[in-house]
Backbone as numpy.savetxt, mean C-alpha at the origin, in Angstrom:
# Nx Ny Nz CAx CAy CAz Cx Cy Cz
-17.60 -46.60 -6.90 -16.06 -46.36 -6.93 -15.54 -45.92 -5.75
-14.23 -46.29 -5.27 -13.43 -45.88 -4.23 -13.13 -44.64 -4.27
-13.10 -43.65 -2.95 -12.50 -42.33 -3.07 -10.81 -42.51 -3.35
-10.73 -41.52 -4.02 -9.22 -41.29 -4.07 -8.62 -40.03 -3.29
-7.24 -40.09 -3.11 -6.58 -39.11 -2.36 -6.04 -37.92 -3.21
-6.77 -37.70 -4.30 -6.21 -36.74 -5.19 -7.52 -35.92 -5.71
-7.61 -34.80 -6.49 -8.27 -34.18 -7.18 -7.80 -34.32 -8.51
-8.66 -33.72 -9.79 -8.13 -33.65 -10.90 -6.84 -32.60 -10.88
-7.12 -31.22 -9.97 -6.16 -30.41 -10.18 -5.05 -30.38 -9.26
-5.09 -31.10 -8.19 -4.35 -31.14 -7.20 -3.67 -32.75 -7.01
-2.59 -33.29 -6.65 -2.18 -34.73 -6.25 -1.10 -34.35 -5.14
-1.95 -34.84 -4.15 -0.90 -34.61 -2.62 0.30 -35.68 -2.84
1.22 -35.04 -2.51 2.62 -36.22 -2.54 2.32 -37.51 -1.85
2.59 -38.24 -2.47 2.35 -39.96 -1.73 3.01 -39.54 -0.29
4.10 -39.22 0.09 4.62 -39.21 1.39 3.41 -38.41 2.16
2.82 -37.52 1.87 1.98 -36.82 2.77 0.65 -37.51 2.88
0.35 -38.17 2.06 -0.76 -39.39 2.01 -0.77 -40.44 3.28
0.40 -40.84 3.20 1.02 -41.93 3.87 0.99 -41.37 5.40
2.01 -40.21 5.56 2.17 -39.78 6.79 1.25 -39.38 7.55
0.66 -38.44 6.90 -0.81 -37.80 7.66 -2.30 -38.11 7.32
-2.09 -39.48 6.97 -3.73 -40.02 6.43 -4.58 -39.33 5.81
-4.40 -38.29 4.91 -5.10 -37.26 4.36 -5.74 -37.76 3.17
-7.19 -37.21 2.81 -8.01 -37.75 1.89 -8.62 -36.56 1.16
-8.46 -36.28 -0.31 -9.53 -35.21 -0.87 -10.49 -36.19 -1.34
-11.63 -36.20 -0.64 -12.77 -37.20 -1.14 -14.02 -36.19 -0.96
-14.75 -35.85 -2.02 -16.01 -34.78 -1.88 -17.06 -35.88 -1.81
-16.99 -37.16 -1.66 -18.05 -37.83 -1.49 -18.24 -38.17 0.04
-17.99 -37.51 1.32 -18.22 -37.51 2.47 -16.76 -38.38 3.48
-15.79 -38.40 2.88 -14.81 -38.87 3.03 -13.59 -38.11 3.41
-13.62 -36.58 3.35 -12.49 -35.75 3.17 -11.58 -35.54 4.75
-10.40 -36.26 4.69 -9.83 -36.14 5.77 -8.67 -35.08 5.72
-8.40 -34.14 6.87 -7.50 -33.25 6.86 -6.01 -33.89 7.73
-5.25 -33.20 7.43 -3.91 -33.74 8.42 -3.84 -33.13 10.05
-3.59 -33.89 10.65 -3.88 -33.54 12.18 -3.20 -32.34 12.48
-3.78 -31.36 13.40 -2.77 -30.25 13.94 -3.29 -29.82 15.20
-2.29 -29.52 15.94 -2.43 -28.82 17.41 -2.74 -27.32 17.38
-3.89 -26.63 18.03 -3.85 -25.36 18.07 -2.43 -24.60 18.46
-1.96 -25.14 19.16 -0.54 -24.15 19.55 0.32 -24.07 18.32
0.16 -25.02 17.17 1.18 -25.15 16.00 0.34 -23.95 15.11
-1.03 -23.76 15.14 -1.53 -22.47 14.52 -0.85 -21.21 14.96
-1.11 -21.07 16.18 -0.59 -19.79 16.74 0.87 -19.47 16.58
1.67 -20.49 16.78 3.04 -20.32 16.63 3.40 -20.07 15.38
2.78 -20.57 14.03 3.07 -20.23 12.86 2.74 -19.06 12.38
1.84 -18.44 12.94 1.32 -16.90 12.62 2.50 -15.96 13.53
2.69 -16.25 14.91 3.53 -15.39 15.67 4.64 -15.32 14.98
5.14 -16.49 14.81 6.73 -16.40 14.61 6.72 -15.56 13.15
6.01 -15.80 12.02 6.26 -15.26 10.98 5.89 -13.67 11.08
4.82 -13.38 11.67 4.23 -11.88 11.67 5.55 -10.79 12.62
6.14 -11.80 13.88 6.86 -10.82 14.67 8.13 -11.09 14.09
8.66 -12.03 13.31 9.81 -12.12 12.70 9.78 -10.59 11.52
8.46 -10.70 11.01 8.65 -9.58 9.79 8.67 -8.23 10.29
7.87 -7.89 11.56 8.18 -6.71 12.29 9.52 -6.26 12.66
10.12 -7.41 13.36 11.58 -7.35 13.45 12.46 -6.66 12.25
12.37 -7.75 11.38 13.18 -7.25 10.23 12.70 -6.03 9.23
11.27 -5.60 9.44 10.84 -4.45 8.86 10.95 -3.42 9.85
11.66 -3.08 10.83 11.80 -2.31 11.80 12.87 -1.03 11.29
13.65 -1.52 10.10 14.32 -0.74 9.13 13.92 -1.02 7.89
13.06 -0.29 7.16 12.66 -0.53 5.69 13.41 0.47 4.56
13.43 0.19 3.30 13.93 1.15 2.66 12.97 2.32 2.24
11.82 1.60 1.78 10.51 2.58 1.71 9.20 2.05 2.44
8.64 2.87 3.08 7.38 2.62 3.87 6.12 3.45 2.78
5.24 2.60 2.66 4.08 3.31 1.76 2.79 3.10 2.70
2.06 4.47 3.00 1.22 4.43 4.07 0.03 4.45 3.11
-0.85 3.34 3.43 -2.12 3.33 2.52 -1.89 2.45 1.32
-2.76 1.38 1.26 -3.04 0.38 0.25 -4.00 0.74 -0.52
-4.29 1.62 -0.92 -5.40 2.18 -2.07 -4.94 2.12 -3.46
-5.58 2.46 -4.40 -5.09 2.45 -5.70 -4.07 3.07 -5.89
-3.48 4.07 -5.44 -2.27 4.99 -5.71 -1.10 4.13 -4.94
-1.49 3.85 -3.91 -0.23 3.40 -2.91 -0.18 1.84 -3.43
-0.85 0.92 -3.94 -0.62 -0.30 -4.46 -0.03 -0.10 -5.99
-0.27 0.90 -6.62 0.07 1.10 -8.09 1.80 1.38 -7.77
2.03 2.16 -6.74 3.13 2.42 -6.43 4.14 1.43 -6.02
3.63 0.79 -4.97 4.35 -0.54 -4.52 4.55 -1.67 -5.79
3.62 -1.60 -6.54 4.00 -2.70 -7.61 4.92 -1.90 -8.67
5.01 -0.95 -9.18 6.23 -0.40 -10.08 7.37 -0.55 -9.28
7.46 0.31 -8.12 8.88 0.20 -7.26 9.07 -1.20 -7.00
8.55 -2.27 -6.62 8.83 -3.43 -6.13 9.52 -4.06 -7.39
8.92 -3.91 -8.86 9.15 -4.82 -9.77 10.40 -3.81 -10.52
10.67 -2.94 -10.44 11.47 -1.82 -10.77 13.05 -1.99 -9.82
12.75 -1.90 -8.65 13.91 -2.14 -7.79 13.53 -3.22 -6.75
13.82 -4.64 -6.96 13.71 -5.67 -6.38 14.28 -5.75 -5.23
15.45 -5.12 -4.88 16.46 -5.35 -3.82 15.86 -4.40 -2.59
15.05 -3.52 -2.93 14.17 -2.80 -1.82 13.34 -3.51 -0.88
13.46 -3.19 0.13 12.66 -3.72 0.93 11.31 -2.52 1.24
10.01 -2.97 0.86 9.03 -1.90 0.74 8.18 -2.55 1.62
7.54 -1.73 2.77 6.88 -1.91 3.31 5.28 -1.15 3.49
4.41 -1.78 3.36 3.16 -0.87 3.05 2.48 -1.19 4.50
1.87 0.10 5.02 0.96 -0.04 6.34 -0.29 0.55 5.64
-1.19 -0.37 6.31 -2.72 0.10 5.70 -3.58 -0.09 7.08
-4.53 0.93 7.34 -5.05 1.18 8.50 -6.59 0.02 8.66
-7.02 -0.43 7.38 -8.22 -1.09 7.16 -7.75 -2.68 7.46
-8.79 -3.15 7.65 -8.50 -4.84 7.65 -8.52 -5.32 6.01
-9.45 -4.84 5.47 -9.15 -5.01 3.82 -8.32 -3.85 2.99
-7.40 -4.13 2.28 -6.53 -3.39 1.59 -7.29 -3.06 0.38
-7.15 -1.92 -0.32 -7.76 -1.53 -1.72 -8.51 -0.12 -1.38
-8.41 0.17 -0.11 -9.14 1.44 -0.39 -10.37 1.96 -0.86
-10.49 2.78 -1.61 -11.92 2.86 -2.36 -12.05 2.36 -3.80
-11.11 1.57 -4.19 -10.95 0.98 -5.70 -11.29 -0.20 -5.77
-12.46 -0.51 -4.75 -13.24 -1.80 -4.84 -14.55 -1.65 -5.50
-14.89 -0.34 -5.71 -16.12 -0.22 -6.50 -16.10 1.15 -7.52
-16.55 1.26 -8.32 -16.82 3.02 -9.13 -17.47 3.79 -8.45
-17.95 4.50 -9.16 -18.86 5.49 -8.51 -20.20 5.38 -8.22
-20.68 6.03 -6.77 -21.99 5.66 -6.51 -22.15 4.22 -6.23
-21.02 3.62 -5.47 -21.43 1.93 -5.30 -21.83 1.21 -6.63
-21.36 1.61 -7.84 -21.61 1.29 -8.94 -20.33 0.22 -9.42
-20.23 -0.86 -10.13 -19.18 -1.80 -10.30 -18.21 -1.44 -11.28
-18.52 -0.95 -12.46 -17.40 -0.59 -13.27 -16.38 0.46 -13.10
-15.26 0.28 -13.58 -14.10 1.37 -13.45 -13.60 1.84 -14.49
-13.70 3.20 -14.60 -13.27 4.04 -15.66 -12.00 4.45 -15.44
-11.07 4.26 -16.66 -9.44 4.82 -16.50 -9.37 5.43 -17.84
-8.74 6.60 -17.83 -8.65 7.28 -18.77 -7.29 7.08 -19.45
-7.03 7.26 -20.98 -5.74 6.83 -21.47 -4.74 7.85 -21.10
-3.70 7.73 -20.87 -2.74 6.34 -21.28 -2.59 5.76 -19.98
-3.52 5.73 -19.12 -3.12 4.91 -17.96 -3.49 3.47 -18.17
-4.09 3.23 -19.40 -4.62 1.77 -19.55 -3.34 0.92 -19.87
-2.07 1.44 -20.15 -1.15 0.60 -20.22 -0.89 -0.20 -19.20
-0.95 0.50 -17.83 -0.66 -0.49 -16.54 -1.72 -1.65 -16.50
-2.88 -1.45 -17.15 -3.86 -2.46 -17.09 -3.36 -3.51 -17.82
-2.74 -3.40 -18.85 -2.42 -4.51 -20.00 -0.98 -5.22 -19.17
-0.23 -4.23 -18.49 0.99 -4.70 -17.75 0.66 -5.66 -16.56
-0.56 -5.42 -15.86 -0.75 -6.39 -15.06 -2.13 -7.41 -15.32
-2.29 -7.40 -16.57 -3.14 -8.48 -17.05 -4.66 -8.38 -17.05
-5.14 -7.27 -16.66 -6.53 -6.71 -16.49 -7.27 -6.38 -17.95
-8.44 -7.26 -18.22 -9.21 -7.01 -19.38 -9.93 -5.73 -19.28
-10.49 -5.31 -20.24 -11.15 -3.94 -20.02 -11.80 -3.38 -21.56
-12.87 -2.68 -21.72 -13.55 -2.74 -23.05 -13.34 -1.15 -23.36
-12.68 -0.73 -24.65 -11.90 0.32 -24.95 -13.24 1.17 -25.42
-13.34 2.26 -24.87 -14.22 3.06 -25.58 -13.68 4.55 -25.88
-12.47 4.21 -26.64 -11.97 5.70 -26.96 -10.79 6.09 -26.38
-11.14 7.27 -25.85 -10.52 8.23 -24.88 -10.12 7.53 -23.35
-11.00 6.39 -23.07 -10.90 5.83 -21.95 -11.15 4.45 -22.07
-10.93 3.64 -20.79 -11.57 2.32 -20.93 -12.19 1.81 -19.81
-12.94 0.91 -19.84 -13.74 0.42 -18.61 -13.59 -0.98 -18.32
-13.15 -1.27 -16.67 -12.89 -2.52 -16.33 -14.31 -2.88 -15.84
-14.64 -4.29 -16.25 -16.22 -4.57 -15.66 -16.41 -4.42 -14.24
-15.49 -4.59 -13.72 -15.46 -4.44 -11.85 -14.34 -4.08 -11.44
-14.58 -2.85 -10.76 -13.50 -2.65 -9.84 -12.57 -3.28 -8.93
-13.29 -4.06 -8.73 -12.47 -5.44 -7.70 -11.79 -6.47 -8.66
-11.93 -6.22 -9.85 -11.00 -7.18 -10.76 -9.58 -6.51 -10.80
-9.56 -5.02 -10.84 -8.46 -4.55 -10.83 -7.59 -4.62 -9.69
-8.34 -4.16 -8.63 -7.62 -4.10 -7.23 -7.37 -5.54 -6.86
-8.16 -6.62 -6.83 -7.61 -7.77 -6.65 -6.47 -8.37 -7.11
-6.36 -7.93 -8.76 -5.49 -8.54 -9.40 -4.21 -7.85 -9.12
-4.04 -6.57 -8.92 -3.20 -5.60 -8.49 -2.62 -6.08 -7.02
-3.46 -6.28 -6.15 -3.26 -6.63 -4.81 -2.32 -8.01 -4.86
-2.92 -9.01 -5.28 -2.21 -10.36 -5.68 -0.95 -10.14 -6.07
-0.63 -9.29 -7.06 0.65 -9.46 -7.52 1.78 -8.48 -6.71
1.40 -7.74 -5.87 1.90 -6.88 -5.23 2.64 -7.60 -4.07
1.58 -8.36 -3.42 1.70 -9.36 -2.28 2.75 -10.68 -2.48
2.40 -11.11 -3.83 3.32 -11.97 -4.12 4.69 -11.71 -4.36
5.10 -10.25 -4.45 6.37 -9.87 -4.43 7.42 -10.18 -3.39
8.46 -10.83 -3.35 9.11 -10.87 -2.07 9.68 -9.87 -1.23
9.86 -8.76 -1.97 10.55 -7.93 -1.51 9.27 -6.72 -0.84
8.28 -7.28 -0.82 6.90 -6.44 -0.30 6.48 -7.14 0.81
6.03 -6.14 1.99 5.38 -6.72 3.02 4.08 -5.94 3.43
3.24 -6.22 3.51 1.82 -5.30 3.63 1.45 -5.77 5.41
1.21 -4.91 5.94 0.63 -4.97 7.45 -0.59 -4.13 7.51
-1.69 -5.02 7.40 -3.05 -4.06 7.49 -3.49 -4.46 8.80
-4.93 -3.52 8.95 -5.31 -3.02 10.36 -4.25 -2.87 11.19
-3.49 -2.07 10.77 -2.29 -1.27 11.25 -2.26 0.26 10.90
-2.26 1.13 11.93 -2.37 2.75 11.53 -0.96 3.41 11.69
-0.91 4.39 10.97 0.20 5.46 11.26 -0.26 6.27 11.95
0.20 6.27 13.21 -0.23 7.52 14.11 0.43 8.86 14.25
1.56 8.80 13.70 2.34 9.97 13.57 3.42 9.44 12.66
4.37 10.75 12.48 5.45 10.63 11.56 6.74 10.76 12.51
7.94 10.12 12.00 9.12 10.41 12.87 9.82 11.51 12.22
10.14 12.56 12.83 10.68 13.56 12.20 11.82 14.13 12.94
13.11 14.05 12.20 14.32 14.16 12.80 15.22 15.53 12.05
16.14 16.03 12.87 17.02 17.03 12.29 18.10 16.35 11.44
18.14 16.82 10.11 19.07 15.78 9.24 20.45 16.44 9.13
21.37 16.02 8.45 22.49 16.32 8.05 22.72 17.57 7.45
21.62 18.28 6.77 21.60 19.64 6.45 20.74 20.65 7.48
20.69 20.10 8.74 19.78 20.83 9.80 18.40 21.08 9.49
17.81 20.21 8.49 16.61 20.71 8.12 15.64 19.45 8.90
14.63 19.72 8.78 13.48 18.75 9.45 13.09 17.45 8.59
13.37 16.43 8.66 13.17 15.12 7.69 12.31 14.62 8.31
11.13 13.86 7.47 10.50 12.77 7.86 11.45 11.35 7.73
11.51 10.74 8.81 12.54 9.89 8.83 11.89 8.22 9.43
10.44 8.38 9.18 10.05 6.89 9.50 8.81 7.29 9.88
7.79 6.25 10.29 6.44 6.44 10.84 6.31 5.67 12.11
5.05 6.17 12.79 5.00 5.55 14.32 3.89 4.82 14.00
3.57 3.40 14.28 2.40 2.59 14.09 1.74 2.25 15.51
0.69 1.69 15.26 -0.19 0.94 16.29 -1.40 0.15 15.49
-1.68 -0.86 15.82 -2.73 -1.36 15.31 -3.95 -0.70 15.64
-4.68 -0.53 14.27 -5.77 0.37 14.05 -6.70 0.42 15.46
-7.34 -0.84 15.74 -7.95 -0.95 16.91 -7.66 -0.38 17.96
-6.34 -0.48 18.67 -5.88 0.34 19.42 -5.62 2.12 19.24
-5.49 2.44 18.09 -5.36 3.69 17.64 -6.82 4.24 17.95
-7.80 3.31 17.68 -9.02 4.16 17.44 -9.75 4.20 18.98
-9.09 3.83 19.88 -9.33 3.51 21.48 -8.59 4.40 22.37
-7.58 5.22 21.74 -6.82 6.15 22.68 -7.75 6.79 23.84
-8.95 7.37 23.30 -9.72 8.11 24.20 -10.29 7.07 25.34
-10.29 5.74 25.21 -11.13 4.80 26.03 -10.65 3.98 26.95
-8.80 4.20 26.78 -8.04 3.31 27.75 -6.96 4.35 28.27
-6.27 3.82 29.24 -4.91 4.54 29.54 -3.81 4.41 28.21
-2.87 4.94 28.27 -1.77 5.03 27.53 -1.40 3.79 26.92
-1.68 3.48 25.40 -1.16 2.47 24.85 -0.32 2.79 23.82
1.02 2.56 23.91 2.18 3.57 23.39 2.53 2.68 22.09
2.85 3.38 20.66 2.90 2.79 19.60 4.52 2.12 19.19
4.77 1.70 18.15 5.92 1.32 17.68 6.49 2.02 16.47
7.45 1.67 15.90 8.10 2.74 14.65 8.96 1.89 13.85
8.66 2.43 12.71 9.61 1.69 11.32 10.20 2.93 11.09
11.82 2.95 10.82 12.73 3.80 10.10 12.70 3.35 8.68
12.92 4.70 7.98 12.90 4.58 6.48 13.49 5.62 5.74
14.35 5.76 4.95 14.83 6.95 4.47 13.56 7.79 3.48
12.67 6.74 2.88 11.49 7.60 2.14 10.43 7.01 2.65
9.43 8.08 2.96 7.82 7.45 3.28 7.13 8.27 2.14
6.26 6.97 1.77 5.24 7.81 0.48 3.82 7.47 1.18
3.31 8.57 1.59 1.91 8.71 1.95 0.95 8.57 0.66
-0.03 7.70 0.89 -1.25 7.74 0.03 -2.44 7.80 0.81
-2.73 8.15 1.65 -3.97 8.24 2.59 -5.20 8.54 2.20
-5.44 8.99 1.01 -6.75 9.47 0.38 -7.02 10.95 0.78
-8.04 11.29 0.33 -8.49 13.01 0.92 -9.31 12.74 1.98
-9.54 13.73 2.77 -9.92 14.03 3.92 -11.00 13.21 4.41
-11.04 12.36 5.36 -11.80 11.32 5.92 -11.43 10.85 7.43
-12.03 9.86 7.87 -11.60 9.43 9.29 -10.04 9.34 9.32
-9.60 8.56 8.26 -8.15 8.54 8.50 -7.20 9.25 7.25
-7.90 9.99 6.38 -7.73 10.36 5.43 -6.60 11.76 5.25
-5.78 11.63 4.44 -5.05 12.81 4.47 -3.96 13.06 5.68
-3.85 11.79 6.28 -3.24 11.89 7.68 -1.93 12.55 7.61
-0.94 12.14 6.78 0.38 12.99 6.73 0.40 14.41 6.11
-0.45 14.80 5.42 -0.69 16.34 4.99 -1.16 17.18 6.12
-1.91 16.58 6.99 -2.43 17.20 8.23 -1.51 17.01 9.13
-0.57 16.11 9.35 0.34 16.16 10.48 1.44 16.92 10.07
1.69 17.35 8.78 2.84 18.36 8.15 2.20 19.72 8.93
1.24 19.88 9.00 0.53 21.21 9.14 0.64 21.34 10.63
0.29 20.07 11.71 0.35 20.41 13.06 1.89 20.21 13.23
2.60 19.79 12.61 4.30 19.63 13.07 4.58 20.88 12.84
3.96 21.98 12.04 4.96 23.03 11.65 5.71 23.11 10.36
5.88 21.63 9.44 6.46 21.57 8.23 5.54 22.35 7.01
4.15 22.66 7.67 3.51 23.12 6.19 2.35 24.22 7.07
2.26 25.10 6.36 1.46 26.40 6.83 0.31 25.89 7.17
-0.69 25.70 6.11 -1.99 25.17 5.95 -2.10 24.25 4.89
-3.32 23.68 4.85 -3.54 22.75 3.82 -4.26 23.36 2.69
-4.09 23.11 1.48 -4.67 23.88 0.54 -6.10 23.34 0.10
-6.73 22.12 0.93 -8.03 21.65 0.77 -8.53 21.59 -0.59
-8.96 20.19 -0.77 -9.62 19.56 -1.97 -10.56 20.44 -2.93
-10.40 20.80 -4.02 -11.48 21.86 -4.77 -12.41 20.71 -5.42
-13.37 21.45 -5.83 -14.53 20.72 -6.69 -14.29 20.02 -7.72
-15.12 18.99 -8.01 -14.72 17.93 -9.15 -14.66 18.85 -10.38
-13.50 18.33 -11.16 -13.23 18.83 -12.59 -12.21 17.84 -13.07
-12.70 16.69 -13.80 -11.93 15.65 -14.02 -10.51 16.17 -15.14
-10.93 16.97 -15.87 -9.97 17.38 -16.70 -8.85 18.06 -16.07
-9.19 18.92 -15.19 -8.15 19.53 -14.45 -7.35 18.55 -13.19
-8.19 17.76 -12.80 -7.76 17.04 -11.37 -6.75 16.05 -12.01
-6.89 15.19 -12.81 -6.18 14.17 -13.21 -4.64 14.46 -13.44
-4.50 15.04 -14.41 -3.02 15.80 -14.39 -2.09 16.41 -13.43
-3.24 17.37 -12.62 -2.57 17.98 -11.42 -2.14 16.96 -10.53
-3.02 15.94 -10.58 -2.45 15.02 -9.34 -1.05 14.31 -9.69
-1.14 13.72 -11.08 0.12 13.04 -11.41 1.21 13.95 -11.61
0.90 14.97 -12.29 2.21 15.95 -12.29 2.45 16.73 -11.21
1.68 16.92 -9.94 2.08 17.28 -8.86 2.56 16.32 -7.82
2.53 15.30 -8.16 3.24 14.15 -7.28 4.79 14.24 -7.09
4.99 14.43 -5.68 6.59 14.68 -5.48 7.00 14.48 -3.88
8.18 15.11 -3.57 8.80 14.81 -2.42 8.17 16.36 -1.64
7.14 16.55 -0.84 6.38 17.72 -0.31 7.39 18.18 0.81
8.19 17.38 1.70 9.04 17.69 2.85 10.15 16.71 2.81
11.24 17.14 3.36 12.18 16.11 3.17 11.89 14.68 3.54
12.13 13.68 2.70 11.82 12.49 3.21 10.46 11.99 3.16
9.46 12.75 2.46 7.89 12.72 2.41 7.35 12.82 0.85
6.78 11.83 0.38 6.41 11.89 -0.91 4.78 11.48 -0.94
4.01 12.55 -1.10 2.53 12.56 -1.44 2.06 11.89 -2.61
1.17 11.07 -2.74 0.59 10.38 -3.95 -0.96 10.41 -3.70
-1.38 10.25 -4.94 -2.89 9.96 -4.97 -3.61 11.19 -4.39
-4.98 11.06 -3.91 -5.77 12.29 -3.41 -5.46 12.97 -2.30
-4.20 12.40 -1.24 -3.97 12.96 -0.29 -3.23 14.11 -1.04
-2.82 14.49 -2.13 -2.02 15.20 -2.62 -3.03 16.53 -3.20
-4.40 16.42 -3.10 -5.22 17.19 -3.28 -5.52 18.24 -2.29
-5.74 17.55 -0.95 -5.69 18.19 0.31 -4.49 19.15 0.36
-3.08 18.61 0.09 -2.11 19.45 0.43 -1.72 20.56 -0.76
-2.24 20.29 -1.86 -2.28 21.53 -2.74 -3.31 22.23 -3.37
-4.60 21.91 -2.69 -5.76 22.53 -3.17 -6.03 22.36 -4.50
-5.63 20.95 -5.21 -6.28 20.73 -6.27 -7.77 20.12 -6.52
-8.23 19.98 -7.36 -9.76 19.70 -7.86 -9.77 17.95 -7.43
-11.01 17.55 -7.14 -11.18 15.99 -7.22 -11.57 15.73 -8.66
-11.37 14.20 -8.69 -11.57 13.92 -9.87 -12.81 12.73 -10.17
-13.38 12.45 -8.85 -14.27 11.55 -8.67 -14.15 9.91 -9.27
-14.94 9.50 -9.79 -14.76 8.00 -10.34 -13.90 7.73 -11.53
-12.93 8.46 -11.60 -12.00 7.73 -12.78 -10.70 7.60 -12.27
-9.86 6.59 -12.38 -9.09 6.36 -11.62 -7.47 6.20 -12.45
-7.40 6.93 -13.70 -6.21 6.78 -14.35 -5.34 7.54 -13.20
-5.56 8.72 -12.87 -4.61 9.54 -12.05 -4.13 8.81 -10.57
-4.76 7.76 -10.24 -4.26 7.02 -9.18 -2.98 6.09 -9.40
-3.10 5.46 -10.87 -2.44 4.49 -11.43 -1.03 5.60 -11.80
-1.20 6.69 -12.26 -0.08 7.42 -12.55 0.62 8.33 -11.64
-0.28 8.68 -10.49 0.38 9.22 -9.52 1.34 8.26 -8.77
0.78 7.05 -8.57 1.44 5.75 -7.93 2.70 5.69 -8.37
2.82 5.41 -9.94 4.00 5.47 -10.67 5.07 6.09 -10.53
4.41 7.64 -10.75 5.32 8.74 -10.37 6.07 8.71 -9.09
5.17 8.39 -7.99 5.77 8.13 -6.49 6.88 7.27 -6.62
6.75 6.11 -7.25 7.69 5.24 -7.30 8.99 5.96 -7.94
9.05 6.58 -8.80 10.08 7.21 -9.61 10.71 8.43 -8.82
9.97 8.98 -7.93 10.58 9.95 -6.91 11.21 9.21 -6.10
10.71 8.10 -5.41 11.42 7.38 -4.57 12.79 6.81 -4.93
12.79 6.41 -5.93 13.89 5.96 -6.54 14.96 7.03 -6.74
14.66 7.93 -7.12 15.55 9.55 -7.27 16.01 9.82 -5.99
15.12 9.83 -5.00 15.75 10.31 -3.55 16.76 9.17 -3.40
16.27 7.78 -3.28 17.30 6.67 -2.78 18.47 6.80 -3.74
18.65 6.88 -4.88 19.84 7.00 -5.78 20.75 8.20 -5.43
20.13 9.04 -4.92 20.97 10.65 -4.46 21.11 10.39 -3.18
21.19 9.70 -2.42 21.26 9.75 -0.98 22.39 8.73 -0.17
23.09 9.07 0.43 24.05 8.09 1.21 23.23 7.78 2.60
22.81 6.45 2.77 21.89 5.97 3.79 22.50 4.85 4.70
22.51 5.31 5.80 22.93 4.41 6.75 21.90 3.92 7.90
21.79 2.64 8.19 20.96 2.45 9.12 19.48 2.61 8.75
19.29 3.01 7.84 17.86 3.44 7.21 17.65 4.88 7.30
18.82 5.69 7.59 18.68 7.31 7.52 19.60 7.78 6.82
19.24 8.76 6.16 19.95 9.79 5.01 20.80 10.40 6.06
22.19 10.21 5.64 23.23 10.71 6.31 24.06 11.72 5.48
23.86 11.68 4.19 24.35 12.87 3.14 23.79 12.71 1.87
24.07 13.65 1.05 23.60 13.80 -0.38 24.93 13.35 -1.39
24.52 12.55 -2.10 25.34 11.81 -3.01 25.67 13.03 -4.28
26.95 13.02 -4.80 27.06 13.97 -5.73 26.72 13.67 -6.90
26.33 14.31 -7.77 25.41 14.20 -8.89 26.66 13.68 -10.29
């Protein structure tokens, strides 16, 4: 039987078959369309740096693409599709600690009522009464990540670190977080080995920080508030207590300094609340609440050029 130019699932347009001499044949005759190496480089460079140019002023910047940051991005992007939402993630692979459950085991436990979010994004689970179990944490994370990235108003810049916060004196003569200072993560990790490698900046009226609890790059914004003199000291995360921890994180999600919302486990370092360990409902709930807080700030602010210049009357 002669090889064909299509598969059962995909039929290449006849014009492409004729123009590029392509053939989808898994019997040894597979042919790709021709390409020049420079075309690959230019295709990436043009899109990446056009995105950097366009997102130099964003509506909302989310620092950290873990379970809280991604849940926040999903709710914010679906609720307010006109907003330019830019996610900055230091790791090459977004998802934070939500690729596995506890102690490197794969199932993910989510306490009710956060299971509603699973139904919203289409993740199946087993119902255990007061909580549900997703068969593999990666199913939740990959599903959420794919939905977030498919949204036209969301941009993710991974392998990119936030090195500092932009802090301005605002219209009320208060110190306001007005953006983030960024660099490629591999550059940020090598400031001690090379001469000066200056960063870039993104201006935004709302910054949502979801960098997690203390770690190599965890609790970054909370710690920077202390070193910048906007917070006296960290509360430091307390010991594990699931029943105290999860509601404390969700209910405490808020604007901790003008222009800066903390969400997820970073808030535990700021407030001194308990850790909850391998149960993820609070990350979903906190991310959604952070989105609500961002909308409240945006709706009550007069914003010009990515900066809050006045407060709108109620």
